[in-house]
XYZ file of C-alpha atoms in Angstrom:
700
model
C 24.399 -91.090 109.348
C 21.694 -91.005 111.778
C 22.032 -87.033 112.426
C 22.343 -86.427 108.152
C 19.129 -88.687 108.567
C 17.128 -86.410 110.646
C 18.094 -83.180 108.375
C 17.042 -85.154 105.485
C 13.338 -86.280 106.683
C 13.021 -82.253 108.170
C 13.733 -80.529 105.003
C 11.813 -82.873 102.983
C 9.338 -82.415 105.741
C 8.849 -78.561 105.258
C 8.951 -78.433 101.104
C 5.382 -80.512 101.659
C 3.576 -80.204 105.319
C 4.751 -76.474 104.924
C 4.126 -75.323 101.412
C 0.744 -78.339 102.332
C -0.941 -75.837 104.254
C 0.683 -72.199 103.272
C 0.163 -72.260 99.299
C -1.943 -76.113 98.119
C -2.365 -73.912 95.554
C 0.768 -73.033 93.039
C 1.852 -69.634 94.172
C 0.695 -66.655 91.308
C 3.914 -65.998 88.943
C 4.936 -62.202 90.831
C 4.097 -61.453 87.043
C 1.269 -62.179 86.492
C 0.181 -60.247 89.927
C 2.090 -57.724 88.631
C -0.413 -57.999 86.415
C -3.266 -57.953 87.824
C -2.329 -55.309 90.650
C -0.214 -52.365 88.779
C -2.798 -53.351 84.726
C 0.962 -53.930 82.448
C 3.631 -53.217 85.497
C 4.679 -56.853 84.364
C 8.531 -57.500 84.625
C 11.009 -60.260 82.384
C 10.513 -63.663 84.192
C 13.794 -63.601 86.149
C 17.062 -64.800 84.965
C 19.218 -67.128 86.448
C 22.224 -64.986 86.976
C 24.700 -66.723 84.835
C 28.736 -67.883 85.286
C 31.603 -65.450 84.380
C 31.724 -65.291 80.583
C 35.606 -64.290 79.258
C 33.512 -62.424 75.681
C 31.906 -60.102 76.073
C 29.072 -58.928 73.020
C 27.030 -56.217 71.981
C 23.563 -55.972 71.237
C 22.533 -59.487 70.728
C 19.419 -60.488 68.603
C 18.705 -63.951 69.717
C 17.118 -64.471 73.173
C 18.700 -65.040 75.888
C 17.858 -69.064 76.778
C 16.873 -69.539 80.135
C 18.948 -71.305 82.475
C 16.816 -75.164 82.619
C 19.727 -77.189 84.414
C 20.394 -76.186 88.403
C 24.744 -76.052 88.633
C 25.462 -79.498 90.379
C 26.680 -79.875 93.555
C 30.127 -80.597 93.970
C 30.379 -81.158 97.706
C 30.796 -85.776 97.738
C 30.004 -86.612 101.120
C 28.635 -83.931 103.076
C 25.535 -82.925 104.857
C 24.428 -80.262 102.001
C 24.204 -83.713 99.532
C 22.782 -85.511 101.933
C 20.432 -82.807 102.065
C 19.747 -81.898 98.967
C 19.446 -85.306 98.321
C 16.548 -85.370 101.020
C 14.920 -82.516 99.392
C 14.618 -83.407 95.941
C 13.897 -87.751 96.441
C 11.480 -89.638 99.129
C 13.607 -91.544 100.890
C 15.492 -94.141 99.620
C 14.099 -97.902 100.121
C 17.874 -99.226 99.504
C 19.827 -97.264 102.580
C 17.038 -100.432 104.682
C 18.739 -102.705 105.637
C 16.474 -105.259 107.641
C 13.830 -107.415 106.190
C 11.334 -106.515 108.561
C 11.167 -102.412 108.194
C 10.922 -103.138 104.483
C 8.015 -105.454 104.697
C 6.759 -101.799 106.683
C 7.281 -99.809 104.648
C 6.045 -101.452 101.680
C 2.517 -101.735 104.391
C 2.382 -97.673 104.641
C 3.489 -97.143 100.213
C 0.410 -99.757 100.004
C -2.225 -98.035 102.487
C -4.646 -96.294 101.094
C -6.285 -94.663 104.209
C -4.235 -92.472 107.240
C -5.833 -95.281 109.509
C -3.896 -98.072 107.517
C -0.870 -95.892 107.255
C -1.196 -94.856 111.139
C -1.924 -98.418 111.990
C 1.362 -99.583 110.875
C 3.163 -97.727 114.230
C 1.419 -100.064 116.650
C 3.864 -102.508 115.180
C 6.946 -103.723 118.317
C 9.096 -103.126 114.977
C 8.165 -100.029 113.834
C 11.194 -97.509 114.202
C 12.491 -94.274 113.233
C 13.023 -94.918 109.346
C 9.513 -96.326 109.623
C 8.107 -93.207 110.816
C 10.184 -91.132 107.932
C 8.272 -93.427 105.569
C 4.675 -92.194 106.854
C 5.545 -89.517 107.705
C 6.302 -88.460 103.846
C 3.290 -90.635 102.962
C 0.811 -88.161 104.603
C 2.523 -85.693 103.619
C 1.613 -86.734 99.858
C -1.905 -86.456 100.617
C -2.059 -82.783 102.151
C -0.263 -81.503 99.653
C -2.711 -83.464 97.025
C -5.539 -83.285 99.024
C -6.055 -86.134 99.712
C -6.427 -85.991 103.124
C -6.774 -82.645 106.322
C -4.342 -82.583 108.564
C -7.086 -82.062 111.218
C -8.092 -85.582 110.693
C -3.950 -87.442 111.627
C -2.439 -83.945 114.376
C -4.998 -84.880 117.382
C -3.939 -89.118 116.804
C -2.141 -90.440 119.529
C -0.302 -93.227 116.138
C 0.238 -90.065 114.963
C 1.607 -87.560 118.593
C 3.258 -91.510 118.639
C 4.918 -90.713 115.263
C 6.478 -86.881 116.079
C 8.088 -87.873 119.231
C 9.579 -90.876 117.393
C 11.006 -88.472 114.472
C 11.411 -85.096 118.494
C 8.771 -82.852 116.290
C 7.190 -81.220 118.645
C 3.539 -80.905 118.013
C 1.106 -77.473 118.865
C -2.166 -78.822 118.695
C -3.912 -75.850 120.277
C -2.583 -73.466 117.534
C -3.974 -75.009 115.116
C -7.498 -72.692 115.943
C -5.710 -69.842 114.727
C -6.835 -68.086 111.510
C -5.588 -68.971 108.415
C -4.526 -65.133 107.146
C -2.074 -65.209 110.548
C 1.225 -65.920 109.744
C 2.407 -68.336 107.696
C 4.928 -69.666 110.838
C 1.766 -70.115 112.579
C 0.578 -73.226 109.872
C 4.579 -74.456 110.447
C 4.382 -75.217 113.760
C 1.257 -77.177 113.439
C 2.545 -79.747 111.449
C 6.170 -79.118 114.226
C 7.638 -78.828 110.578
C 11.914 -77.295 110.542
C 11.312 -76.716 114.416
C 13.966 -79.324 115.594
C 17.031 -78.212 117.674
C 18.608 -80.798 115.599
C 17.069 -79.549 112.396
C 18.629 -75.525 113.454
C 22.123 -77.112 114.505
C 22.820 -78.759 111.091
C 22.562 -75.345 108.846
C 23.835 -73.315 112.310
C 26.924 -76.052 111.227
C 26.750 -74.784 107.427
C 28.713 -72.340 105.750
C 27.991 -69.112 103.202
C 28.296 -70.491 100.407
C 26.430 -74.271 101.107
C 23.105 -72.259 102.788
C 23.300 -70.304 99.166
C 23.303 -73.774 97.405
C 20.508 -74.795 99.374
C 18.575 -71.841 98.889
C 18.960 -71.936 95.194
C 17.726 -75.469 95.490
C 14.817 -74.506 97.253
C 13.887 -71.822 94.420
C 14.905 -74.187 91.599
C 12.113 -76.272 93.852
C 9.093 -73.642 94.401
C 9.239 -75.149 97.778
C 8.499 -72.029 100.046
C 9.187 -73.549 103.494
C 9.018 -69.792 105.867
C 10.187 -71.156 108.726
C 13.854 -73.237 106.516
C 14.014 -69.486 104.543
C 14.061 -67.213 108.137
C 16.866 -69.385 109.168
C 18.276 -70.177 106.076
C 18.496 -65.869 104.976
C 19.251 -65.353 109.591
C 22.362 -67.404 108.529
C 23.208 -65.682 105.976
C 22.252 -61.548 107.143
C 24.120 -62.354 110.305
C 28.125 -63.160 108.440
C 30.486 -60.977 108.680
C 32.272 -61.154 105.863
C 30.949 -59.896 101.692
C 30.251 -62.041 99.675
C 31.143 -62.042 96.241
C 28.461 -60.055 92.954
C 27.706 -63.317 92.451
C 27.098 -64.502 95.589
C 24.762 -61.719 96.276
C 23.218 -61.726 92.441
C 22.546 -65.970 94.067
C 20.377 -64.853 96.967
C 18.301 -62.078 95.367
C 17.340 -64.743 92.708
C 16.526 -66.274 94.977
C 14.366 -65.051 97.404
C 12.698 -63.263 94.875
C 11.372 -66.599 92.714
C 9.764 -67.355 96.671
C 9.077 -64.005 97.264
C 10.297 -63.949 100.366
C 11.751 -60.438 101.672
C 13.338 -60.329 105.105
C 14.216 -56.776 105.281
C 18.001 -57.454 107.802
C 18.999 -59.468 104.804
C 17.866 -56.564 102.011
C 20.271 -54.481 103.968
C 22.812 -56.824 103.483
C 22.714 -57.742 100.813
C 22.830 -53.668 99.835
C 25.598 -53.054 101.364
C 27.966 -55.783 100.323
C 26.478 -54.860 96.804
C 27.674 -51.620 97.448
C 31.261 -51.998 97.191
C 30.913 -54.948 94.812
C 29.340 -53.816 92.713
C 31.852 -50.471 91.198
C 34.274 -53.496 90.485
C 31.980 -55.871 88.735
C 32.572 -56.479 85.267
C 30.527 -59.093 84.612
C 27.360 -57.467 82.931
C 24.945 -60.468 83.409
C 24.516 -60.459 87.327
C 23.339 -56.448 87.336
C 20.857 -57.965 84.754
C 19.846 -60.351 86.992
C 20.054 -58.462 90.207
C 18.072 -55.740 88.404
C 14.771 -57.246 88.031
C 15.352 -59.305 91.422
C 15.229 -55.973 93.061
C 12.600 -54.831 90.989
C 10.240 -57.988 91.360
C 10.548 -57.677 95.533
C 10.083 -53.722 95.049
C 13.070 -52.928 97.190
C 13.234 -49.289 96.403
C 17.504 -48.461 97.587
C 17.955 -45.240 96.317
C 21.666 -45.594 96.385
C 22.087 -49.068 95.148
C 19.855 -48.254 92.066
C 21.926 -44.996 91.817
C 24.975 -46.909 91.100
C 23.733 -50.183 89.611
C 22.218 -47.354 86.564
C 25.768 -44.530 86.346
C 27.014 -49.152 86.282
C 24.692 -49.600 82.832
C 26.471 -46.431 81.159
C 30.115 -46.090 82.500
C 29.534 -50.270 80.278
C 27.386 -49.750 77.714
C 29.680 -50.605 75.418
C 29.566 -55.223 76.737
C 25.722 -54.562 78.306
C 23.162 -55.960 75.872
C 19.369 -55.243 75.931
C 18.564 -57.154 78.043
C 20.764 -55.595 80.853
C 18.780 -52.308 79.371
C 15.320 -53.670 79.308
C 15.914 -55.137 83.257
C 17.534 -51.208 83.899
C 13.949 -49.624 82.536
C 11.399 -51.876 83.699
C 12.663 -51.592 86.956
C 13.183 -47.650 87.617
C 9.870 -47.979 86.444
C 7.878 -50.257 88.247
C 9.344 -48.475 90.912
C 8.845 -45.226 90.073
C 12.323 -43.858 90.580
C 14.565 -41.590 88.464
C 18.193 -41.701 89.339
C 20.319 -39.131 88.828
C 22.309 -39.493 86.028
C 19.401 -40.307 84.108
C 19.266 -37.751 80.831
C 22.694 -39.501 80.945
C 21.646 -42.641 80.829
C 18.237 -41.282 77.911
C 21.513 -39.719 76.241
C 23.971 -43.473 75.542
C 21.396 -45.082 76.536
C 17.724 -45.373 75.336
C 18.638 -42.918 72.844
C 21.160 -44.845 70.168
C 18.488 -48.024 70.842
C 15.959 -49.183 68.156
C 13.628 -51.034 67.849
C 15.307 -54.142 65.768
C 17.892 -54.447 68.072
C 15.491 -55.942 71.233
C 15.375 -59.696 70.943
C 11.054 -59.507 70.690
C 8.354 -56.306 69.904
C 7.464 -56.909 73.448
C 10.828 -55.602 74.932
C 10.543 -52.567 72.543
C 6.956 -51.669 74.450
C 8.532 -51.907 77.875
C 10.847 -49.855 76.602
C 8.583 -46.848 75.933
C 6.450 -48.513 78.103
C 8.514 -47.632 81.121
C 9.238 -44.468 79.438
C 6.303 -43.470 79.497
C 5.487 -44.055 84.038
C 9.231 -42.129 84.259
C 7.307 -39.151 81.575
C 10.065 -39.426 80.285
C 8.619 -40.714 75.945
C 8.327 -38.729 73.447
C 6.826 -38.000 70.429
C 9.015 -40.409 68.256
C 7.973 -43.410 71.154
C 4.893 -43.715 71.130
C 4.465 -43.090 67.385
C 7.193 -46.037 67.030
C 4.862 -48.367 69.392
C 1.192 -47.057 68.295
C 1.791 -47.757 64.295
C -0.592 -50.406 62.795
C 2.510 -51.853 61.839
C 3.945 -53.011 65.705
C 0.748 -53.569 66.902
C 0.858 -56.386 63.740
C 3.917 -57.978 64.807
C 3.341 -57.766 69.053
C -0.478 -59.184 67.932
C 1.004 -61.848 65.364
C 3.528 -63.100 68.083
C 2.714 -66.071 70.039
C 3.216 -63.200 73.688
C 0.933 -62.814 75.633
C -2.241 -60.614 74.838
C -3.775 -59.274 77.363
C 0.342 -58.492 78.764
C 0.578 -55.805 76.260
C -3.148 -54.483 75.467
C -2.269 -53.029 78.830
C 1.098 -51.765 77.876
C 0.108 -50.642 75.040
C -3.688 -48.670 76.563
C -1.520 -46.843 78.911
C 0.978 -45.898 75.869
C -2.240 -44.689 74.371
C -3.383 -42.390 76.946
C -0.142 -41.010 77.769
C 0.041 -40.460 73.694
C -3.280 -38.786 74.110
C -3.170 -36.613 77.569
C 0.262 -35.692 77.820
C 1.127 -35.029 75.353
C 0.639 -31.722 73.821
C -0.506 -30.970 69.839
C 0.939 -35.252 69.936
C -0.071 -35.273 65.714
C 1.330 -39.159 66.061
C -1.302 -42.525 65.472
C -3.385 -43.573 68.177
C -4.974 -47.053 68.989
C -8.035 -47.092 66.724
C -11.628 -46.478 68.500
C -13.212 -50.192 67.955
C -10.109 -52.141 68.569
C -10.713 -54.602 70.705
C -7.755 -53.335 72.569
C -10.181 -51.515 74.524
C -12.222 -53.915 75.115
C -9.324 -56.610 77.581
C -10.968 -57.578 80.321
C -9.250 -55.866 84.078
C -8.626 -58.539 86.870
C -8.833 -58.163 90.531
C -7.285 -59.863 93.442
C -9.148 -61.168 96.108
C -7.196 -58.671 98.683
C -7.311 -56.045 96.208
C -11.268 -56.314 95.401
C -12.035 -56.686 99.468
C -10.528 -53.003 99.568
C -12.252 -51.486 96.485
C -15.007 -52.673 98.995
C -14.527 -51.524 101.428
C -14.074 -47.885 100.540
C -16.452 -48.002 97.814
C -19.434 -49.189 101.034
C -18.094 -46.270 103.450
C -18.660 -43.639 99.561
C -22.368 -45.480 99.656
C -23.228 -44.239 103.195
C -21.875 -40.813 102.923
C -23.482 -40.628 100.033
C -27.541 -39.742 98.789
C -28.453 -43.145 97.918
C -29.717 -42.586 94.346
C -27.090 -44.583 91.987
C -26.365 -40.958 89.818
C -24.387 -39.713 92.926
C -22.178 -41.962 92.007
C -20.636 -44.446 90.012
C -17.936 -47.764 90.653
C -15.592 -50.439 88.634
C -14.857 -48.318 86.550
C -13.196 -49.324 83.312
C -10.988 -46.354 82.327
C -9.751 -47.368 78.512
C -6.203 -46.531 80.374
C -5.376 -50.180 81.275
C -6.619 -49.653 84.618
C -9.974 -49.466 86.527
C -11.298 -46.609 88.857
C -12.953 -47.553 91.753
C -15.411 -44.277 92.320
C -15.557 -41.397 91.151
C -17.748 -38.647 92.296
C -19.209 -34.843 92.655
C -18.175 -32.344 95.209
C -19.665 -28.532 95.124
C -17.295 -26.168 96.622
C -18.755 -26.845 99.848
C -17.548 -30.332 100.054
C -21.621 -31.451 98.848
C -22.513 -34.212 96.994
C -23.987 -32.588 92.798
C -24.125 -36.431 90.889
C -21.436 -38.023 88.515
C -22.850 -35.885 85.309
C -22.641 -32.288 86.292
C -20.912 -29.709 85.011
C -19.360 -26.598 86.146
C -21.092 -22.699 85.024
C -21.179 -19.835 85.572
C -23.321 -19.963 89.291
C -21.562 -23.287 90.938
C -18.079 -24.860 90.596
C -18.483 -28.912 90.303
C -14.923 -31.380 91.199
C -14.684 -34.797 89.846
C -13.562 -36.411 91.923
C -11.674 -39.973 90.909
C -10.958 -42.513 93.910
C -7.610 -45.319 93.851
C -7.766 -47.874 96.509
C -3.932 -49.153 96.917
C -3.095 -52.039 97.945
C 0.319 -53.312 99.803
C 1.495 -55.293 96.403
C 0.816 -51.073 95.436
C 4.109 -49.863 97.352
C 7.872 -50.238 97.284
C 9.579 -51.777 99.879
C 12.735 -50.045 101.688
C 10.687 -47.040 101.505
C 7.059 -45.531 101.950
C 6.100 -45.201 98.205
C 3.769 -46.209 96.318
C 4.773 -48.080 92.733
C 5.706 -45.886 89.259
C 1.974 -47.020 86.989
C 0.242 -46.015 90.584
C 1.706 -42.664 89.876
C 0.995 -42.907 86.600
C -2.688 -43.509 87.149
C -2.916 -40.278 88.819
C -1.247 -38.385 86.003
C -3.504 -39.423 83.128
C -6.576 -38.881 85.567
C -5.680 -35.357 86.510
C -4.858 -35.287 83.397
C -8.768 -35.931 82.388
C -9.890 -33.476 84.670
C -10.007 -36.098 87.986
C -9.102 -34.169 91.309
C -7.439 -37.550 92.827
C -8.006 -39.785 95.693
C -5.044 -42.491 96.723
C -6.240 -43.701 99.552
C -3.534 -46.464 100.879
C -4.529 -50.332 102.770
C -3.337 -48.900 105.667
C -6.271 -46.210 105.875
C -8.823 -48.630 105.476
C -9.271 -51.748 107.772
C -11.660 -54.047 105.848
C -12.085 -56.281 108.871
C -14.250 -52.975 110.790
C -17.747 -52.789 110.525
C -19.157 -50.022 108.287
C -19.804 -48.083 110.751
C -16.734 -47.874 112.543
C -15.017 -46.917 109.315
C -17.225 -44.053 108.162
C -16.649 -42.587 111.697
C -13.665 -43.680 113.621
C -13.093 -39.955 112.010
C -14.043 -37.912 114.879
C -16.126 -35.096 112.725
C -18.245 -32.692 114.768
C -21.756 -32.709 113.642
C -23.867 -30.729 115.920
C -22.875 -28.660 118.838
C -24.105 -26.232 121.585
C -23.483 -24.434 124.514
C -24.722 -22.559 127.168
C -21.381 -21.201 128.850
C -19.970 -18.597 127.327
C -15.522 -19.469 125.639
C -13.791 -18.319 123.065
C -13.640 -19.834 120.063
C -10.179 -21.215 120.730
C -10.562 -21.951 123.648
C -13.634 -24.085 122.578
C -11.987 -25.613 119.483
C -9.388 -27.383 122.581
C -12.414 -28.809 124.603
C -13.852 -30.722 121.523
C -10.674 -31.694 119.848
C -9.419 -32.774 123.335
C -13.165 -34.731 123.703
C -13.686 -36.518 120.691
C -10.346 -37.439 121.559
C -10.642 -39.331 124.853
C -14.525 -40.367 124.600
C -13.472 -42.427 121.229
C -10.302 -44.155 122.582
C -12.796 -45.428 124.823
C -13.738 -49.503 124.637
C -17.309 -50.363 123.792
C -17.962 -52.351 127.310
C -17.008 -48.921 129.488
C -18.963 -47.379 131.782
C -20.523 -43.716 129.506
C -19.550 -41.878 132.861
C -16.730 -39.610 132.829
C -14.374 -36.871 135.392
C -13.190 -34.558 132.665
C -11.264 -31.800 134.430
C -14.316 -29.735 136.487
C -17.413 -31.459 135.375
C -18.342 -34.878 133.925
C -18.944 -35.991 129.918
C -22.531 -38.456 129.970
C -21.990 -40.566 126.402
C -23.694 -42.261 124.709
C -23.497 -43.864 121.757
C -25.988 -44.476 118.133
C -24.712 -46.015 114.993
C -22.365 -43.908 113.196
C -23.065 -40.901 115.940
C -22.016 -40.940 119.634
C -24.097 -37.865 121.172
C -21.760 -36.126 124.649
C -23.343 -33.637 127.177
C -20.786 -32.692 129.706
C -22.443 -32.006 133.367
C -21.863 -30.110 136.463
C -20.743 -31.838 139.812
C -23.872 -32.268 140.829
C -26.346 -33.070 138.083
C -27.374 -35.723 137.301
C -25.769 -38.486 135.667
C -28.909 -40.913 134.863
C -31.195 -38.209 134.226
C -28.093 -36.760 131.547
C -28.069 -40.150 129.725
C -32.766 -39.849 129.223
C -32.858 -36.315 127.717
C -30.166 -38.092 125.146
C -31.828 -40.300 124.525
C -35.570 -38.256 123.874
C -33.415 -36.342 122.161
C -32.316 -38.702 119.994
C -35.999 -40.491 119.628
C -37.024 -36.858 118.351
C -34.966 -36.678 115.753
C -35.535 -40.534 114.863
C -38.822 -40.085 114.533
C -38.066 -36.568 112.390
C -36.765 -38.094 110.422
C -37.468 -41.557 110.308
C -34.509 -43.766 110.907
C -32.283 -40.742 111.670
C -28.949 -41.239 109.882
C -25.912 -39.051 109.707
C -26.882 -37.268 106.602
C -29.552 -35.906 107.608
C -28.337 -34.200 110.226
C -25.422 -33.507 108.275
C -27.620 -31.946 104.859
C -30.505 -30.718 107.162
C -28.557 -29.512 111.007
C -30.919 -27.116 111.167
C -34.090 -28.738 111.864
C -31.436 -30.753 114.137
C -31.025 -27.376 116.301
C -34.351 -27.160 116.243
C -35.243 -30.072 117.715
C -32.854 -29.517 120.165
C -33.931 -25.832 121.052
C -37.803 -26.864 121.344
C -36.230 -29.594 123.944
C -33.954 -27.466 125.687
C -33.104 -23.595 126.891
C -30.584 -22.496 128.287
C -29.260 -26.306 129.254
C -32.616 -27.056 131.337
C -34.641 -29.595 130.149
C -38.123 -27.356 128.996
C -40.784 -30.203 126.758
C -40.463 -33.420 127.864
C -43.621 -34.259 125.996
C -41.999 -35.767 122.110
C -46.004 -34.999 121.001
C -45.536 -31.469 121.677
C -42.300 -31.590 121.047
C -42.215 -33.338 116.880
C -45.805 -30.062 117.169
C -43.681 -27.265 117.270
C -40.662 -28.165 115.209
C -43.761 -29.283 111.756
C -45.392 -25.921 112.851
C -41.706 -23.982 111.588
C -41.983 -25.958 109.058
C -44.949 -25.324 107.132
C -43.894 -21.189 108.445
C -40.858 -21.542 106.253
C -43.001 -23.288 103.625
C -44.625 -20.691 103.512
C -41.637 -18.093 103.398
C -40.578 -19.812 100.329
C -44.306 -19.402 99.115
C -43.927 -23.272 98.396
C -47.478 -22.416 100.407
C -50.581 -20.448 98.888
C -51.177 -18.294 101.977
C -55.356 -18.773 103.418
C -56.840 -15.299 104.373
């Protein structure tokens, strides 16, 4: 009984304290996240995998009733029953056997401050059962925000309690940043780290582990260490799981948003053999929806599910069809038998057979993302009758608004000579507010900040956060000519110059598939719609931008060569090779390293100023310090001439930079040390240039 009690407490505390640190606020549901990140790429709520049904219905028109009651656990007297009871409920006071234990527990439960709770540990009668009660109370206080863990984790009385329960504490971990792995936070509190807990879980069979996982999903308890142990046990099992068990596992990890690559490989492998012999349609719908929620793109598995849907088209319901189409659209995948899906499944399907009007909108939206929608499909959702039906219902308006804006834009831009209905120009849908997550906004701001440095400071050269009226935001847009010189945003092409409109779309982690490094389907739809409007779309993935980097690092790490002057003759091919190797070598060096390095038969002297590196290669007998002074003198001249010189000054006025360098150096040797004389010579050259262009009258 004592071992069972240890597991009960550990599971209970793990579900409380770990969640309090990792996710004090309620977890954002996956469908809301998908709408804000992908602008109407949401999927339906994940259905619980249902039990076997002896009767199969064809196209049921009534909505699916979501199961609210979980399957009862009929393992009386087993360890798993006790574990669940402890996981979902506080310790039962009826188990207290002595009067002293009961009195201490009453004091603990009646306490209103941390000191009152921890003071009970000083009582000589204090034992492990009281310790569980103390930690349980503290868990509730941390979860509710009444106290912070920092207030108790160094208290000797708390450490004594942890020692009694066998919980390992590591105060050094507290100083880690909160955005690091959730496991760090769990390690702080010592949750689920005891050998006793691990040994108890190792004794569970697969059925019991899946039941624990399902219970965690039902109660929305995302305890990372426990999930890692449970999924690891499932992934390492050698027995083949049946399709019902696989559906339960997928449902649970999807609800908890817990992705484990090894587990998904195990599930996929077992599904390869389980799906062909399956005759239950509900579990297929659940699997499809869970794959969409997890953004898991396994092409073989998706092809297999698509084949199953076609082969069992006589028993599937509209719910399974909707799950298939939304998952395929969300993952941006077209299965090999998609023509059969369109012929046997989609073409015969009518709006009247769907449970709700929004379900039919989901089908048309999915076809739009996959570029398979017909003018008839667009007409069916853009007519006034459908719009009235969908917005007169109690369904979420913003969700449907984003999808309708996507569909409306596709009908207008991607269907040639479309004559069907479109949204009215004064429709309130065009004013729907599009929200971004904190991570998405930070990524977009990082890219925009870099563009502001590279482009002229005037606002006419860059537009940001543009509402496209197509259900998504364009992060930035700017215009360039054929030589990549920036132009005002409103510039238009003519006979003398060609203007390219560049649209910038950032893609964060949630806009990429798992299992395959490709963007989600809604991102591809955005790209296609923008290209139809004449944009050259620049997709910037989150892997290419580090929002923690300083701005100069983000802009200059590309190693672009802005200026070069050779005083020794070399073939162009060799020059490019030398330049490439030097850039790679210098950029790889850390800031505190010396500015001098030996490279082949020469010495290299370099110095960094803001976003620019200035580099000189000199002979072995030349003075490095003198070379460093020459570099500094050249930078001072540039700064005097341009006034706080920056990278763009050299990019757009490179000839001036060469004039200054030629006045300072001749044949690689210093010619003029006076800054005043150099600037006077440059001013004279500027005057000659202006006269030659007729800007200044010539005095005779």
